[in-house]
Coordinates of C-alpha atoms (C1' of nucleotides) in Angstrom, one line a residue:
Chain A
X1 CA -26.0 17.7 -29.3
X2 CA -22.5 18.8 -28.6
X3 CA -21.0 15.4 -29.4
X4 CA -20.9 13.7 -26.0
X5 CA -19.8 10.6 -27.8
X6 CA -17.9 8.1 -25.7
X7 CA -17.1 10.1 -22.6
X8 CA -16.2 6.9 -20.7
X9 CA -12.5 8.0 -20.5
X10 CA -11.5 10.6 -18.0
X11 CA -9.4 13.6 -19.0
X12 CA -6.3 12.2 -17.4
X13 CA -6.6 9.0 -19.4
X14 CA -7.1 11.1 -22.5
X15 CA -4.0 13.2 -21.7
X16 CA -2.1 10.0 -21.0
X17 CA -3.0 8.6 -24.4
X18 CA -2.2 11.8 -26.2
X19 CA 1.1 12.2 -24.6
X20 CA 2.1 8.6 -25.0
X21 CA 1.3 8.5 -28.7
X22 CA 2.9 11.9 -29.2
X23 CA 6.1 10.6 -27.7
X24 CA 6.0 7.3 -29.6
X25 CA 5.3 9.0 -32.9
X26 CA 8.1 11.5 -32.3
X27 CA 6.0 14.6 -32.1
X28 CA 7.8 15.2 -28.9
X29 CA 11.4 14.6 -29.5
X30 CA 13.6 12.9 -26.9
X31 CA 15.5 15.3 -24.8
X32 CA 13.0 18.0 -25.7
X33 CA 12.1 20.1 -22.7
X34 CA 8.4 20.8 -22.5
X35 CA 6.4 23.1 -20.4
X36 CA 3.2 22.2 -18.8
X37 CA 1.2 25.2 -20.0
X38 CA 2.5 24.6 -23.5
X39 CA 1.3 21.0 -23.4
X40 CA -2.1 22.2 -22.0
X41 CA -2.5 24.5 -25.0
X42 CA -1.4 21.8 -27.4
X43 CA -3.8 19.1 -26.2
X44 CA -6.7 21.3 -24.9
X45 CA -6.3 20.2 -21.3
X46 CA -5.9 21.8 -17.9
X47 CA -2.9 21.3 -15.7
X48 CA -4.6 18.9 -13.2
X49 CA -5.2 15.9 -15.5
X50 CA -2.1 16.7 -17.4
X51 CA 0.0 16.4 -14.3
X52 CA -1.6 13.2 -13.4
X53 CA -0.7 11.9 -16.9
X54 CA 2.8 13.2 -16.6
X55 CA 3.2 11.3 -13.3
X56 CA 2.1 8.1 -15.0
X57 CA 4.4 8.6 -17.9
X58 CA 7.3 9.3 -15.6
X59 CA 6.6 6.1 -13.7
X60 CA 6.7 4.2 -16.9
X61 CA 10.1 5.7 -17.8
X62 CA 9.0 7.7 -20.9
X63 CA 9.6 11.0 -19.2
X64 CA 12.1 12.3 -16.6
X65 CA 11.0 14.9 -14.2
X66 CA 13.1 17.1 -12.0
X67 CA 11.3 19.0 -9.2
X68 CA 10.7 22.6 -10.1
X69 CA 12.7 22.2 -13.3
X70 CA 10.3 20.7 -15.7
X71 CA 9.9 17.5 -17.6
X72 CA 11.6 16.3 -20.7
X73 CA 11.2 13.3 -22.9
X74 CA 13.6 10.5 -22.1
X75 CA 16.5 10.1 -24.4
X76 CA 17.7 6.6 -24.7
X77 CA 21.2 6.0 -25.8
X78 CA 22.2 3.3 -28.3
X79 CA 23.5 1.2 -25.5
X80 CA 20.2 1.4 -23.6
X81 CA 18.3 0.5 -26.8
X82 CA 20.4 -2.7 -27.0
X83 CA 19.7 -3.4 -23.3
X84 CA 16.0 -3.2 -24.1
X85 CA 16.4 -5.9 -26.6
X86 CA 18.2 -8.1 -24.1
X87 CA 15.2 -7.7 -21.8
X88 CA 12.8 -8.5 -24.6
X89 CA 14.8 -11.6 -25.4
X90 CA 14.1 -13.3 -22.1
X91 CA 10.6 -11.9 -21.5
X92 CA 9.3 -12.7 -24.9
X93 CA 10.9 -16.1 -24.8
X94 CA 8.9 -16.7 -21.7
X95 CA 5.8 -15.3 -23.4
X96 CA 6.3 -17.7 -26.3
X97 CA 6.7 -20.7 -24.1
X98 CA 3.5 -19.9 -22.1
X99 CA 1.6 -19.0 -25.3
X100 CA 2.5 -22.5 -26.6
X101 CA 1.0 -24.0 -23.5
X102 CA -2.1 -21.8 -23.2
X103 CA -3.2 -20.3 -26.5
X104 CA -6.5 -21.6 -27.8
X105 CA -6.6 -23.3 -31.1
X106 CA -8.7 -20.5 -32.4
X107 CA -6.1 -17.9 -31.4
X108 CA -3.4 -19.9 -33.1
X109 CA -5.4 -20.1 -36.3
X110 CA -6.0 -16.4 -36.1
X111 CA -2.3 -15.8 -35.6
X112 CA -1.5 -17.9 -38.7
X113 CA -4.0 -15.8 -40.7
X114 CA -2.4 -12.7 -39.4
X115 CA 1.0 -13.8 -40.7
X116 CA -0.6 -14.5 -44.1
X117 CA -1.9 -11.0 -44.3
X118 CA 1.5 -9.7 -43.2
X119 CA 3.1 -11.5 -46.0
X120 CA 0.7 -10.1 -48.5
X121 CA 1.2 -6.6 -47.1
X122 CA 4.9 -6.9 -47.4
X123 CA 4.7 -8.0 -51.0
X124 CA 2.3 -5.3 -52.0
X125 CA 4.0 -2.4 -50.1
X126 CA 7.5 -3.4 -51.1
X127 CA 9.9 -1.6 -48.9
X128 CA 7.2 0.2 -47.0
X129 CA 8.9 -0.4 -43.7
X130 CA 6.1 1.1 -41.7
X131 CA 3.6 -1.6 -42.4
X132 CA 6.1 -4.2 -41.7
X133 CA 6.9 -2.7 -38.4
X134 CA 3.3 -2.6 -37.5
X135 CA 2.9 -6.2 -38.6
X136 CA 5.8 -7.2 -36.4
X137 CA 4.3 -5.3 -33.5
X138 CA 1.0 -7.0 -34.0
X139 CA 2.7 -10.4 -34.0
X140 CA 4.5 -9.8 -30.7
X141 CA 1.4 -8.3 -29.2
X142 CA -0.6 -11.4 -29.8
X143 CA 2.1 -13.6 -28.3
X144 CA 2.3 -11.5 -25.2
X145 CA -1.5 -11.6 -24.6
X146 CA -1.6 -15.3 -25.6
X147 CA 0.7 -16.1 -22.7
X148 CA -2.2 -15.6 -20.3
X149 CA 0.3 -14.0 -18.0
X150 CA -1.3 -10.7 -17.1
X151 CA 1.7 -9.1 -15.5
X152 CA 4.0 -10.3 -18.3
X153 CA 1.7 -8.8 -20.9
X154 CA 1.4 -5.6 -19.0
X155 CA 5.1 -5.2 -18.7
X156 CA 5.7 -6.0 -22.4
X157 CA 2.8 -4.0 -23.8
X158 CA 2.8 -1.2 -21.3
X159 CA 6.5 -0.6 -20.9
X160 CA 8.9 -2.2 -23.3
X161 CA 7.0 -2.0 -26.6
X162 CA 6.4 1.7 -26.3
X163 CA 10.0 2.4 -25.9
X164 CA 11.0 0.2 -28.7
X165 CA 8.3 1.6 -31.0
X166 CA 9.5 5.1 -30.1
X167 CA 12.8 4.3 -31.7
X168 CA 11.2 2.4 -34.5
X169 CA 9.4 5.5 -35.6
X170 CA 12.3 7.7 -35.2
X171 CA 14.7 5.4 -37.1
X172 CA 11.8 4.7 -39.5
X173 CA 13.3 1.6 -41.2
X174 CA 15.4 0.3 -38.4
X175 CA 14.6 -3.3 -39.1
X176 CA 15.3 -3.8 -42.8
X177 CA 15.0 -7.6 -42.5
X178 CA 11.9 -8.0 -44.5
X179 CA 11.3 -11.7 -45.3
X180 CA 13.7 -13.0 -42.8
X181 CA 11.6 -11.9 -39.9
X182 CA 8.5 -13.3 -41.4
X183 CA 10.1 -16.7 -41.8
X184 CA 11.2 -16.6 -38.2
X185 CA 7.6 -15.7 -37.2
X186 CA 6.3 -18.6 -39.1
X187 CA 8.6 -21.0 -37.3
X188 CA 7.6 -19.7 -34.0
X189 CA 3.9 -20.1 -34.7
X190 CA 4.6 -23.6 -35.9
X191 CA 6.2 -24.5 -32.6
X192 CA 3.3 -22.9 -30.7
X193 CA 0.8 -24.9 -32.9
X194 CA 2.6 -28.1 -31.9
X195 CA 2.5 -27.0 -28.3
X196 CA 6.2 -27.2 -28.1
X197 CA 6.9 -24.5 -25.5
X198 CA 10.6 -25.1 -25.2
X199 CA 11.1 -24.7 -28.9
X200 CA 8.9 -21.7 -29.1
X201 CA 11.0 -20.0 -26.4
X202 CA 14.2 -20.9 -28.1
X203 CA 13.1 -19.6 -31.5
X204 CA 11.7 -16.4 -30.0
X205 CA 14.9 -15.7 -28.2
X206 CA 16.9 -16.3 -31.3
X207 CA 14.5 -14.1 -33.3
X208 CA 14.9 -11.1 -31.0
X209 CA 18.6 -11.8 -30.6
X210 CA 18.9 -11.5 -34.4
X211 CA 17.0 -8.3 -34.4
X212 CA 19.3 -6.9 -31.7
X213 CA 22.4 -7.9 -33.6
X214 CA 21.0 -6.3 -36.7
X215 CA 20.5 -3.0 -34.9
X216 CA 23.9 -3.3 -33.3
X217 CA 25.6 -3.8 -36.6
X218 CA 23.8 -0.8 -38.1
X219 CA 24.8 1.4 -35.2
X220 CA 28.4 0.3 -35.6
X221 CA 28.2 1.1 -39.3
X222 CA 27.0 4.6 -38.5
X223 CA 23.7 4.0 -40.4
X224 CA 21.7 4.5 -37.2
X225 CA 22.8 7.5 -35.2
X226 CA 21.0 7.9 -31.9
Chain B
X1 CA 13.0 26.2 12.7
X2 CA 10.0 24.2 11.8
X3 CA 12.2 21.3 10.6
X4 CA 12.6 22.0 6.9
X5 CA 14.9 19.0 6.8
X6 CA 15.3 17.5 3.4
X7 CA 12.4 19.0 1.4
X8 CA 13.9 17.7 -1.8
X9 CA 10.9 15.4 -2.3
X10 CA 7.6 16.7 -3.6
X11 CA 4.4 16.0 -1.9
X12 CA 3.3 13.7 -4.7
X13 CA 6.5 11.6 -4.2
X14 CA 5.9 11.6 -0.5
X15 CA 2.3 10.4 -1.1
X16 CA 3.6 7.8 -3.5
X17 CA 6.0 6.4 -1.0
X18 CA 3.5 6.4 1.8
X19 CA 0.9 4.6 -0.3
X20 CA 3.3 2.1 -1.7
X21 CA 4.8 1.1 1.6
X22 CA 1.3 1.0 3.1
X23 CA 0.2 -1.4 0.4
X24 CA 3.4 -3.5 0.7
X25 CA 3.2 -3.6 4.5
X26 CA -0.4 -4.7 4.4
X27 CA -1.8 -1.6 6.1
X28 CA -4.1 -1.3 3.1
X29 CA -5.4 -4.8 2.5
X30 CA -5.9 -6.1 -1.1
X31 CA -9.5 -5.6 -2.3
X32 CA -10.0 -2.9 0.2
X33 CA -11.9 0.0 -1.2
X34 CA -10.4 3.3 -0.1
X35 CA -11.8 6.8 -0.5
X36 CA -9.6 9.8 -1.4
X37 CA -10.6 12.0 1.5
X38 CA -10.0 9.2 3.9
X39 CA -6.5 8.7 2.5
X40 CA -5.8 12.4 2.7
X41 CA -6.7 12.5 6.4
X42 CA -4.6 9.4 7.0
X43 CA -1.4 10.7 5.4
X44 CA -1.9 14.4 5.9
X45 CA -2.1 15.2 2.2
X46 CA -4.3 17.1 -0.1
X47 CA -6.1 15.6 -2.9
X48 CA -4.0 17.0 -5.7
X49 CA -0.7 15.2 -4.9
X50 CA -2.6 12.2 -3.7
X51 CA -4.4 11.8 -7.1
X52 CA -1.1 12.1 -8.8
X53 CA 0.3 9.3 -6.6
X54 CA -2.8 7.2 -7.2
X55 CA -2.2 7.5 -10.9
X56 CA 1.3 6.3 -10.7
X57 CA 0.3 3.4 -8.5
X58 CA -2.4 2.4 -10.9
X59 CA 0.0 2.6 -13.7
X60 CA 2.3 0.2 -11.8
X61 CA -0.5 -2.2 -11.2
X62 CA -0.8 -1.9 -7.4
X63 CA -4.1 -0.2 -7.6
X64 CA -7.2 -0.5 -9.8
X65 CA -9.3 2.5 -10.5
X66 CA -12.8 2.7 -11.9
X67 CA -13.9 6.2 -13.0
X68 CA -16.2 7.8 -10.5
X69 CA -16.3 4.6 -8.5
X70 CA -13.1 4.8 -6.4
X71 CA -9.9 2.9 -6.1
X72 CA -9.1 -0.3 -4.5
X73 CA -5.9 -2.2 -3.8
X74 CA -5.2 -4.9 -6.3
X75 CA -5.8 -8.4 -5.1
X76 CA -3.5 -11.0 -6.7
X77 CA -4.6 -14.6 -6.9
X78 CA -2.4 -17.5 -6.1
X79 CA -2.0 -18.2 -9.8
X80 CA -0.9 -14.7 -10.5
X81 CA 1.7 -14.9 -7.7
X82 CA 3.1 -17.9 -9.4
X83 CA 3.2 -16.1 -12.7
X84 CA 5.2 -13.3 -11.0
X85 CA 7.9 -15.9 -10.1
X86 CA 8.0 -17.1 -13.7
X87 CA 8.8 -13.6 -14.8
X88 CA 11.3 -13.1 -12.0
X89 CA 13.0 -16.3 -13.2
X90 CA 13.9 -15.1 -16.6
X91 CA 14.5 -11.5 -15.7
X92 CA 16.7 -12.1 -12.7
X93 CA 18.5 -14.8 -14.7
X94 CA 19.4 -12.0 -17.2
X95 CA 20.3 -9.7 -14.3
X96 CA 22.7 -12.3 -12.9
X97 CA 24.4 -12.9 -16.2
X98 CA 24.9 -9.2 -16.8
X99 CA 26.0 -8.6 -13.2
X100 CA 28.7 -11.3 -13.7
X101 CA 29.9 -9.4 -16.7
X102 CA 29.7 -5.9 -15.3
X103 CA 29.9 -5.7 -11.5
X104 CA 33.0 -4.2 -10.2
X105 CA 35.3 -6.2 -8.0
X106 CA 34.5 -3.9 -5.1
X107 CA 30.8 -4.6 -5.6
X108 CA 31.3 -8.3 -5.6
X109 CA 33.4 -8.1 -2.4
X110 CA 30.6 -6.0 -0.9
X111 CA 28.1 -8.6 -2.0
X112 CA 30.0 -11.4 -0.3
X113 CA 30.2 -9.4 2.9
X114 CA 26.5 -8.9 2.7
X115 CA 26.0 -12.6 2.6
X116 CA 28.2 -13.1 5.7
X117 CA 26.1 -10.6 7.6
X118 CA 22.9 -12.4 6.4
X119 CA 24.2 -15.7 7.7
X120 CA 25.0 -14.2 11.0
X121 CA 21.6 -12.6 11.2
X122 CA 19.9 -15.8 10.4
X123 CA 21.8 -17.7 13.1
X124 CA 21.1 -15.0 15.7
X125 CA 17.5 -14.4 14.9
X126 CA 16.6 -18.1 14.5
X127 CA 13.3 -18.4 12.8
X128 CA 12.8 -14.7 12.5
X129 CA 11.6 -14.9 8.9
X130 CA 11.4 -11.2 8.6
X131 CA 15.1 -10.5 8.7
X132 CA 15.7 -13.3 6.3
X133 CA 13.2 -12.0 3.9
X134 CA 14.9 -8.5 4.1
X135 CA 18.3 -10.1 3.5
X136 CA 16.9 -12.0 0.5
X137 CA 15.5 -8.8 -0.9
X138 CA 18.8 -7.0 -0.4
X139 CA 20.6 -9.7 -2.3
X140 CA 18.4 -9.6 -5.3
X141 CA 18.4 -5.8 -5.2
X142 CA 22.2 -5.7 -5.5
X143 CA 22.2 -8.1 -8.4
X144 CA 19.6 -6.1 -10.2
X145 CA 21.5 -2.8 -9.9
X146 CA 24.7 -4.6 -10.6
X147 CA 23.5 -5.6 -14.0
X148 CA 24.0 -2.0 -15.2
X149 CA 20.9 -2.5 -17.1
X150 CA 18.8 0.6 -16.1
X151 CA 15.5 -0.6 -17.5
X152 CA 15.9 -4.1 -16.2
X153 CA 16.6 -2.8 -12.7
X154 CA 13.7 -0.4 -12.9
X155 CA 11.3 -3.1 -13.9
X156 CA 12.6 -5.5 -11.2
X157 CA 12.9 -2.9 -8.4
X158 CA 10.0 -0.8 -9.4
X159 CA 7.4 -3.3 -10.4
X160 CA 8.0 -6.9 -9.5
X161 CA 9.7 -6.7 -6.1
X162 CA 6.9 -4.5 -4.6
X163 CA 4.3 -7.0 -5.6
X164 CA 6.3 -10.0 -4.3
X165 CA 7.1 -8.2 -1.1
X166 CA 3.5 -7.4 -0.7
X167 CA 2.7 -11.0 -0.4
X168 CA 5.8 -11.8 1.6
X169 CA 4.6 -9.5 4.3
X170 CA 1.1 -10.8 4.2
X171 CA 2.2 -14.4 4.3
X172 CA 4.9 -13.4 6.7
X173 CA 7.0 -16.6 6.6
X174 CA 6.3 -17.6 3.0
X175 CA 9.8 -18.8 2.3
X176 CA 10.7 -21.1 5.1
X177 CA 13.8 -22.2 3.3
X178 CA 16.4 -20.7 5.7
X179 CA 19.8 -22.1 5.0
X180 CA 19.0 -23.5 1.6
X181 CA 18.5 -20.1 0.1
X182 CA 21.7 -18.7 1.6
X183 CA 23.7 -21.6 0.0
X184 CA 22.1 -20.9 -3.3
X185 CA 23.0 -17.2 -2.9
X186 CA 26.6 -18.1 -2.2
X187 CA 26.9 -20.2 -5.3
X188 CA 25.5 -17.4 -7.4
X189 CA 28.0 -14.9 -6.0
X190 CA 30.7 -17.4 -6.7
X191 CA 29.8 -17.7 -10.3
X192 CA 29.6 -13.9 -10.6
X193 CA 33.0 -13.6 -8.9
X194 CA 34.4 -15.9 -11.5
X195 CA 32.8 -13.8 -14.2
X196 CA 30.8 -16.9 -15.4
X197 CA 27.7 -15.2 -16.7
X198 CA 26.2 -18.3 -18.1
X199 CA 26.5 -20.2 -14.8
X200 CA 25.2 -17.3 -12.8
X201 CA 22.1 -17.1 -15.0
X202 CA 21.5 -20.8 -14.7
X203 CA 21.9 -20.8 -10.9
X204 CA 19.7 -17.7 -10.4
X205 CA 17.0 -19.2 -12.6
X206 CA 17.2 -22.5 -10.6
X207 CA 17.1 -20.5 -7.3
X208 CA 13.9 -18.6 -8.2
X209 CA 12.4 -21.7 -9.7
X210 CA 12.9 -23.5 -6.3
X211 CA 11.3 -20.7 -4.5
X212 CA 8.4 -20.8 -6.8
X213 CA 8.0 -24.6 -6.3
X214 CA 8.2 -24.1 -2.6
X215 CA 5.3 -21.6 -2.7
X216 CA 3.3 -23.7 -5.1
X217 CA 3.6 -26.7 -2.8
X218 CA 2.6 -24.7 0.3
X219 CA -0.4 -23.4 -1.6
X220 CA -1.4 -26.9 -2.6
X221 CA -1.1 -28.0 1.0
X222 CA -3.4 -25.2 2.1
X223 CA -0.7 -23.6 4.3
X224 CA -0.9 -20.5 2.3
X225 CA -4.3 -19.3 1.5
X226 CA -4.5 -16.3 -0.7
Chain C
dA1 C1' -44.8 -8.6 -2.6
dA2 C1' -41.4 -7.8 -5.9
dT3 C1' -39.5 -4.8 -9.3
dC4 C1' -38.7 -0.6 -11.5
dC5 C1' -38.1 4.3 -11.5
dC6 C1' -36.6 8.5 -9.6
dG7 C1' -34.4 11.8 -6.5
dT8 C1' -31.0 12.8 -3.1
dC9 C1' -26.4 12.2 -1.6
dA10 C1' -21.6 11.3 -1.3
dT11 C1' -17.6 10.8 -3.9
dT12 C1' -14.7 11.6 -7.8
dG13 C1' -13.1 14.7 -11.6
dT14 C1' -11.9 19.3 -12.9
dT15 C1' -10.7 24.0 -12.6
dG16 C1' -8.5 28.3 -11.6
dA17 C1' -5.9 30.9 -8.2
dC18 C1' -2.0 31.0 -4.9
dA19 C1' 2.7 29.9 -3.1
dA20 C1' 7.4 28.0 -3.6
dT21 C1' 11.4 27.2 -6.3
dA22 C1' 14.9 27.0 -10.1
dT23 C1' 16.6 29.3 -14.1
dG24 C1' 18.7 33.3 -16.2
dA25 C1' 20.4 37.9 -16.6
dA26 C1' 22.5 41.8 -14.8
dG27 C1' 25.7 43.9 -11.8
dT28 C1' 29.7 44.0 -8.8
dC29 C1' 34.1 42.7 -7.1
dA30 C1' 38.6 40.5 -7.4
Chain D
dT1 C1' 38.3 40.1 -18.0
dG2 C1' 36.3 36.5 -15.4
dA3 C1' 33.7 34.6 -11.8
dC4 C1' 30.6 35.2 -8.0
dT5 C1' 26.4 37.2 -6.0
dT6 C1' 21.8 39.0 -6.3
dC7 C1' 17.4 39.8 -8.0
dA8 C1' 13.5 39.3 -11.2
dT9 C1' 10.8 36.2 -13.8
dA10 C1' 8.7 32.3 -15.4
dT11 C1' 7.6 27.8 -14.3
dT12 C1' 6.3 24.2 -11.3
dG13 C1' 4.0 22.5 -6.9
dT14 C1' 0.0 23.0 -4.0
dC15 C1' -4.4 24.2 -2.5
dA16 C1' -9.5 24.8 -2.0
dA17 C1' -13.8 25.5 -4.3
dC18 C1' -16.9 23.9 -8.2
dA19 C1' -19.1 20.6 -11.4
dA20 C1' -20.3 15.9 -12.8
dT21 C1' -21.2 11.3 -12.2
dG22 C1' -22.2 6.9 -10.0
dA23 C1' -24.4 4.7 -5.8
dC24 C1' -28.0 4.2 -2.5
dG25 C1' -32.6 4.5 -0.6
dG26 C1' -37.6 5.4 -0.8
dG27 C1' -41.7 5.3 -3.1
dA28 C1' -45.1 4.0 -6.6
dT29 C1' -46.8 0.7 -9.8
dT30 C1' -47.7 -3.9 -11.6

DNA sequence: AATCCCGTCATTGTTGACAATATGAAGTCA
DNA sequence: TGACTTCATATTGTCAACAATGACGGGATT
């Protein structure tokens, strides 16, 4: 009766999830030097599974580890954030193209419905950038999985998005392009619905390119200091 | 005096490298189910560092692990191999474009020299596909690092190339496009030397696209059975 | 005879203790 | 006074034993 619940996960997986979300949510600030014992106490873990999780996170580029010196959360510079968007541009362009070729009609209908709910959420929670960011994440998530390209989805969902989201949370309202992004999303879905892969790729690339330029501009204005 | 040598690496790193090369070289066949104690005996390791390395490899997609059931080398289907090339196409296209914008003149000169040595190696070791494959790998490696895009290079060198090389070794002479590839390489370098990023991207994409079509054709002919 | 259940076994997951190394402070010398 | 060396400490890396879980085989029952 001591809540065995859903013990399907191993401790290392648990540690991995905890650490990853802690990093993404900003509970562990970039550049922060963290000790293993401290983390163990914080997440009720022992060092074995923790170290395994740390290894995975390092392999994914969220942590940097120097032998015998400790581990610290990766701190991405403004330039590197821009580079991330350049990568997203080409990879998500491919994802959109393949999604247009391979998504089922049901998935596309679902995607449209999702956009409707996003629109409603934006109208209701005017200015609540958080929900919008989550909606944006949801949209891109669906495209990635819809590409039916396992490795592509893994790289986008497992690597890039976590790093981007990490900065989204920290900068809170990085985007600030409320309705504009939704319109772009709609056009992309339209292209996918028409099975026009080439157009979907083009629109997606332009969409991410615009987001990058937006961030670049704000950094230049000093609004976003990283 | 017991050869301390260069102990800068930790055991887990050592284990990671051993496992990774073993997988890439085909010493551990895809689908093969491997026990931890067996691996420990094979590579003179203890289970601690080994497990950490296994975690990293799983995170990179070279292994699949089922709790309490063991770990086995990932087996990629023919379709998935093709998908890998689709990803390479867009990512290396970006790498080529950024390399054209950012590589130093010295790096470009070095790259040209590398191609000369490749040409010589191909002529000398006629038909020795191994050396050619290594030369090809070297070329793409240099472009990736030359892009000055850390994350892009990490994803290419740390994720994709290992999976592609895994199949290169297994299929031994997968390529079979000896001089053609070298010519394409030369044209790409030429575009980079002229700082024409757009052209470099286009040529690189076409280059990888051709390689993909070549493999696709051979699979269809039944020459390559995966 | 086939299927289901149960117990043993091997393998994985976890834990705590031990060894090795880098960081930091104190002391000494130029 | 400043810089270098030395030592102590805390932290990380490693190891071997313990616990838990899934897999395999034998037996009984339908």
